[in-house]
mmCIF file of C-alpha atoms and ligand atoms in Angstrom:
data_model
loop_
_atom_site.group_PDB
_atom_site.id
_atom_site.type_symbol
_atom_site.label_atom_id
_atom_site.label_comp_id
_atom_site.label_asym_id
_atom_site.label_seq_id
_atom_site.Cartn_x
_atom_site.Cartn_y
_atom_site.Cartn_z
ATOM 1 C CA MET A 15 17.453 -16.428 1.352
ATOM 2 C CA ARG A 16 14.135 -14.573 1.668
ATOM 3 C CA VAL A 17 13.057 -12.081 4.346
ATOM 4 C CA GLY A 18 9.507 -11.207 5.454
ATOM 5 C CA LEU A 19 7.914 -8.672 7.777
ATOM 6 C CA GLY A 20 4.687 -9.054 9.772
ATOM 7 C CA TYR A 21 2.597 -6.760 11.952
ATOM 8 C CA ASP A 22 -0.657 -7.168 13.855
ATOM 9 C CA TYR A 23 -2.803 -5.116 16.212
ATOM 10 C CA HIS A 24 -5.751 -6.352 18.290
ATOM 11 C CA ARG A 25 -8.199 -4.776 20.705
ATOM 12 C CA LEU A 26 -8.193 -6.051 24.320
ATOM 13 C CA GLU A 27 -11.520 -7.230 25.743
ATOM 14 C CA ALA A 28 -12.440 -8.123 29.309
ATOM 15 C CA GLY A 29 -13.206 -11.777 29.951
ATOM 16 C CA ARG A 30 -11.348 -13.217 26.946
ATOM 17 C CA LYS A 31 -8.341 -15.546 27.259
ATOM 18 C CA LEU A 32 -5.032 -13.854 26.489
ATOM 19 C CA ILE A 33 -3.080 -16.017 24.023
ATOM 20 C CA LEU A 34 0.325 -14.908 22.730
ATOM 21 C CA GLY A 35 2.692 -17.157 20.827
ATOM 22 C CA GLY A 36 0.292 -20.026 21.442
ATOM 23 C CA VAL A 37 0.626 -19.661 25.230
ATOM 24 C CA GLU A 38 -2.250 -18.744 27.547
ATOM 25 C CA ILE A 39 -1.254 -15.928 29.909
ATOM 26 C CA PRO A 40 -3.318 -15.217 33.026
ATOM 27 C CA PHE A 41 -4.567 -11.628 32.713
ATOM 28 C CA GLY A 42 -8.380 -11.131 32.874
ATOM 29 C CA LYS A 43 -8.432 -9.483 29.424
ATOM 30 C CA GLY A 44 -7.707 -11.034 26.046
ATOM 31 C CA LEU A 45 -7.275 -10.066 22.418
ATOM 32 C CA ALA A 46 -10.478 -9.760 20.398
ATOM 33 C CA GLY A 47 -10.561 -11.559 17.076
ATOM 34 C CA HIS A 48 -12.280 -14.119 14.874
ATOM 35 C CA SER A 49 -9.679 -16.715 15.895
ATOM 36 C CA ASP A 50 -8.041 -16.777 19.346
ATOM 37 C CA GLY A 51 -6.679 -13.257 18.691
ATOM 38 C CA ASP A 52 -3.021 -14.305 19.043
ATOM 39 C CA ALA A 53 -1.428 -11.169 17.555
ATOM 40 C CA LEU A 54 2.133 -12.519 17.861
ATOM 41 C CA THR A 55 1.378 -15.701 15.944
ATOM 42 C CA HIS A 56 -0.565 -13.682 13.339
ATOM 43 C CA ALA A 57 2.414 -11.345 12.834
ATOM 44 C CA ILE A 58 4.686 -14.379 12.355
ATOM 45 C CA CYS A 59 2.218 -15.920 9.851
ATOM 46 C CA ASP A 60 2.164 -12.666 7.867
ATOM 47 C CA ALA A 61 5.974 -12.435 7.905
ATOM 48 C CA LEU A 62 6.256 -16.022 6.620
ATOM 49 C CA LEU A 63 3.667 -15.483 3.878
ATOM 50 C CA GLY A 64 5.356 -12.221 2.917
ATOM 51 C CA ALA A 65 8.779 -13.840 2.685
ATOM 52 C CA ALA A 66 7.350 -16.554 0.452
ATOM 53 C CA GLY A 67 5.513 -14.067 -1.773
ATOM 54 C CA LEU A 68 2.221 -15.688 -0.765
ATOM 55 C CA GLY A 69 0.184 -12.613 0.176
ATOM 56 C CA ASP A 70 -1.168 -12.271 3.715
ATOM 57 C CA ILE A 71 -3.033 -14.071 6.459
ATOM 58 C CA GLY A 72 -6.399 -12.516 5.524
ATOM 59 C CA GLN A 73 -6.223 -14.054 2.033
ATOM 60 C CA HIS A 74 -5.437 -17.532 3.372
ATOM 61 C CA PHE A 75 -7.695 -17.544 6.441
ATOM 62 C CA PRO A 76 -10.546 -15.053 5.850
ATOM 63 C CA ASP A 77 -12.357 -13.893 9.002
ATOM 64 C CA THR A 78 -15.637 -14.574 7.185
ATOM 65 C CA ASP A 79 -14.841 -18.321 7.175
ATOM 66 C CA PRO A 80 -16.530 -20.097 10.121
ATOM 67 C CA GLN A 81 -13.741 -22.709 9.969
ATOM 68 C CA TRP A 82 -11.390 -20.215 11.675
ATOM 69 C CA LYS A 83 -13.837 -18.987 14.335
ATOM 70 C CA ASP A 84 -12.034 -19.313 17.713
ATOM 71 C CA ALA A 85 -9.359 -21.409 15.960
ATOM 72 C CA SER A 86 -5.956 -21.759 17.611
ATOM 73 C CA SER A 87 -3.599 -19.533 15.666
ATOM 74 C CA LEU A 88 -1.005 -22.325 15.966
ATOM 75 C CA THR A 89 -3.211 -24.268 13.521
ATOM 76 C CA LEU A 90 -2.947 -21.354 11.087
ATOM 77 C CA LEU A 91 0.826 -21.205 11.619
ATOM 78 C CA ALA A 92 1.202 -24.932 10.933
ATOM 79 C CA GLN A 93 -0.784 -24.496 7.702
ATOM 80 C CA VAL A 94 1.402 -21.572 6.643
ATOM 81 C CA VAL A 95 4.553 -23.665 7.247
ATOM 82 C CA GLU A 96 2.977 -26.424 5.117
ATOM 83 C CA ARG A 97 2.324 -23.928 2.274
ATOM 84 C CA LEU A 98 5.958 -22.802 2.416
ATOM 85 C CA ARG A 99 7.133 -26.411 2.327
ATOM 86 C CA ALA A 100 5.025 -26.930 -0.798
ATOM 87 C CA LYS A 101 6.992 -24.054 -2.389
ATOM 88 C CA GLY A 102 10.324 -25.648 -1.406
ATOM 89 C CA LEU A 103 10.962 -23.190 1.447
ATOM 90 C CA ARG A 104 11.798 -23.751 5.106
ATOM 91 C CA VAL A 105 11.934 -21.320 8.025
ATOM 92 C CA ALA A 106 15.468 -20.518 9.206
ATOM 93 C CA GLN A 107 14.880 -17.852 11.855
ATOM 94 C CA VAL A 108 12.218 -15.678 13.503
ATOM 95 C CA ASP A 109 12.561 -12.529 15.588
ATOM 96 C CA SER A 110 9.559 -10.763 17.083
ATOM 97 C CA VAL A 111 8.357 -8.123 19.512
ATOM 98 C CA ILE A 112 5.077 -7.789 21.403
ATOM 99 C CA ILE A 113 3.970 -4.246 22.272
ATOM 100 C CA ALA A 114 1.857 -4.328 25.437
ATOM 101 C CA GLU A 115 1.541 -2.238 28.595
ATOM 102 C CA ALA A 116 0.712 -5.203 30.868
ATOM 103 C CA PRO A 117 1.064 -7.937 32.038
ATOM 104 C CA LYS A 118 4.795 -8.669 32.367
ATOM 105 C CA LEU A 119 5.501 -11.008 29.459
ATOM 106 C CA ALA A 120 9.146 -11.954 30.035
ATOM 107 C CA PRO A 121 8.262 -14.899 32.332
ATOM 108 C CA HIS A 122 6.357 -16.428 29.377
ATOM 109 C CA PHE A 123 9.005 -15.977 26.659
ATOM 110 C CA ALA A 124 10.563 -19.443 27.103
ATOM 111 C CA ARG A 125 7.218 -21.223 26.649
ATOM 112 C CA MET A 126 6.292 -19.014 23.677
ATOM 113 C CA ARG A 127 9.619 -19.803 22.015
ATOM 114 C CA GLU A 128 9.203 -23.543 22.594
ATOM 115 C CA THR A 129 5.591 -23.532 21.398
ATOM 116 C CA LEU A 130 6.274 -21.448 18.275
ATOM 117 C CA ALA A 131 9.475 -23.383 17.483
ATOM 118 C CA GLN A 132 7.564 -26.649 17.548
ATOM 119 C CA ALA A 133 4.965 -25.299 15.101
ATOM 120 C CA LEU A 134 7.730 -23.896 12.874
ATOM 121 C CA GLY A 135 9.960 -27.000 12.917
ATOM 122 C CA LEU A 136 12.809 -25.014 14.527
ATOM 123 C CA GLU A 137 14.838 -25.043 17.723
ATOM 124 C CA PRO A 138 13.705 -22.466 20.342
ATOM 125 C CA ALA A 139 17.075 -20.709 19.910
ATOM 126 C CA GLU A 140 15.971 -19.708 16.368
ATOM 127 C CA VAL A 141 12.690 -18.133 17.551
ATOM 128 C CA ASN A 142 13.190 -14.940 19.526
ATOM 129 C CA VAL A 143 10.398 -13.125 21.399
ATOM 130 C CA LYS A 144 10.767 -9.725 23.018
ATOM 131 C CA ALA A 145 8.334 -7.200 24.538
ATOM 132 C CA LYS A 146 8.057 -3.438 24.817
ATOM 133 C CA THR A 147 5.601 -1.053 26.447
ATOM 134 C CA THR A 148 4.578 2.307 24.970
ATOM 135 C CA GLU A 149 5.279 3.984 28.320
ATOM 136 C CA GLY A 150 1.579 4.608 28.888
ATOM 137 C CA LEU A 151 0.999 6.321 25.555
ATOM 138 C CA GLU A 152 -1.806 5.693 23.063
ATOM 139 C CA ALA A 153 -4.254 2.780 22.982
ATOM 140 C CA VAL A 154 -1.613 0.178 23.870
ATOM 141 C CA GLY A 155 -0.472 2.275 26.808
ATOM 142 C CA ARG A 156 -4.055 2.659 28.060
ATOM 143 C CA GLY A 157 -4.428 -1.135 28.052
ATOM 144 C CA GLU A 158 -6.950 -1.083 25.184
ATOM 145 C CA ALA A 159 -4.861 -3.012 22.645
ATOM 146 C CA MET A 160 -1.699 -4.991 21.951
ATOM 147 C CA ALA A 161 0.481 -5.108 18.856
ATOM 148 C CA ALA A 162 3.118 -7.487 17.541
ATOM 149 C CA GLN A 163 5.820 -7.348 14.890
ATOM 150 C CA ALA A 164 7.839 -10.197 13.407
ATOM 151 C CA ILE A 165 10.630 -10.666 10.905
ATOM 152 C CA VAL A 166 11.597 -14.021 9.419
ATOM 153 C CA VAL A 167 14.245 -15.554 7.203
ATOM 154 C CA LEU A 168 13.384 -18.418 4.859
ATOM 155 C CA GLU A 169 15.812 -20.753 3.075
ATOM 156 C CA SER A 170 15.399 -23.216 0.254
ATOM 157 C CA ALA A 171 14.407 -26.566 1.750
HETATM 158 MG MG1 MG B 210 -4.676 -10.747 13.892
#
């Protein structure tokens, strides 16, 4: 069994789509980034790569590579899962938390879990998503940014 930890932090920008866990959430602001800015999926990718001893998302998908400009982060996730498979590893479980002041994310958890589980080759019950606010404090609390953390367990395939 192998365990990995992932973290990501993105600025919020007016007029961008908000994508979290591969799901578009109506908001009016979205996460800035070279790809779609999906901080939750990026944190999960980093946790998976960490658990496999494969470095981090920036090494595999550099933000200088035009191939990943505006790319769906689910595409990156699918590629990470493929790289794990090539090492004889499969994902057993994911837990995660999004840190955001607004909007309310709980109504979107079920779709995020289904969407991420499909990309990971898991059942939604093995992919947990939670959310926290910072009670108005710091950049996240002022609505200037969102963060995400993830932890994963890998098993031998
Ligand atoms: Mg990111």
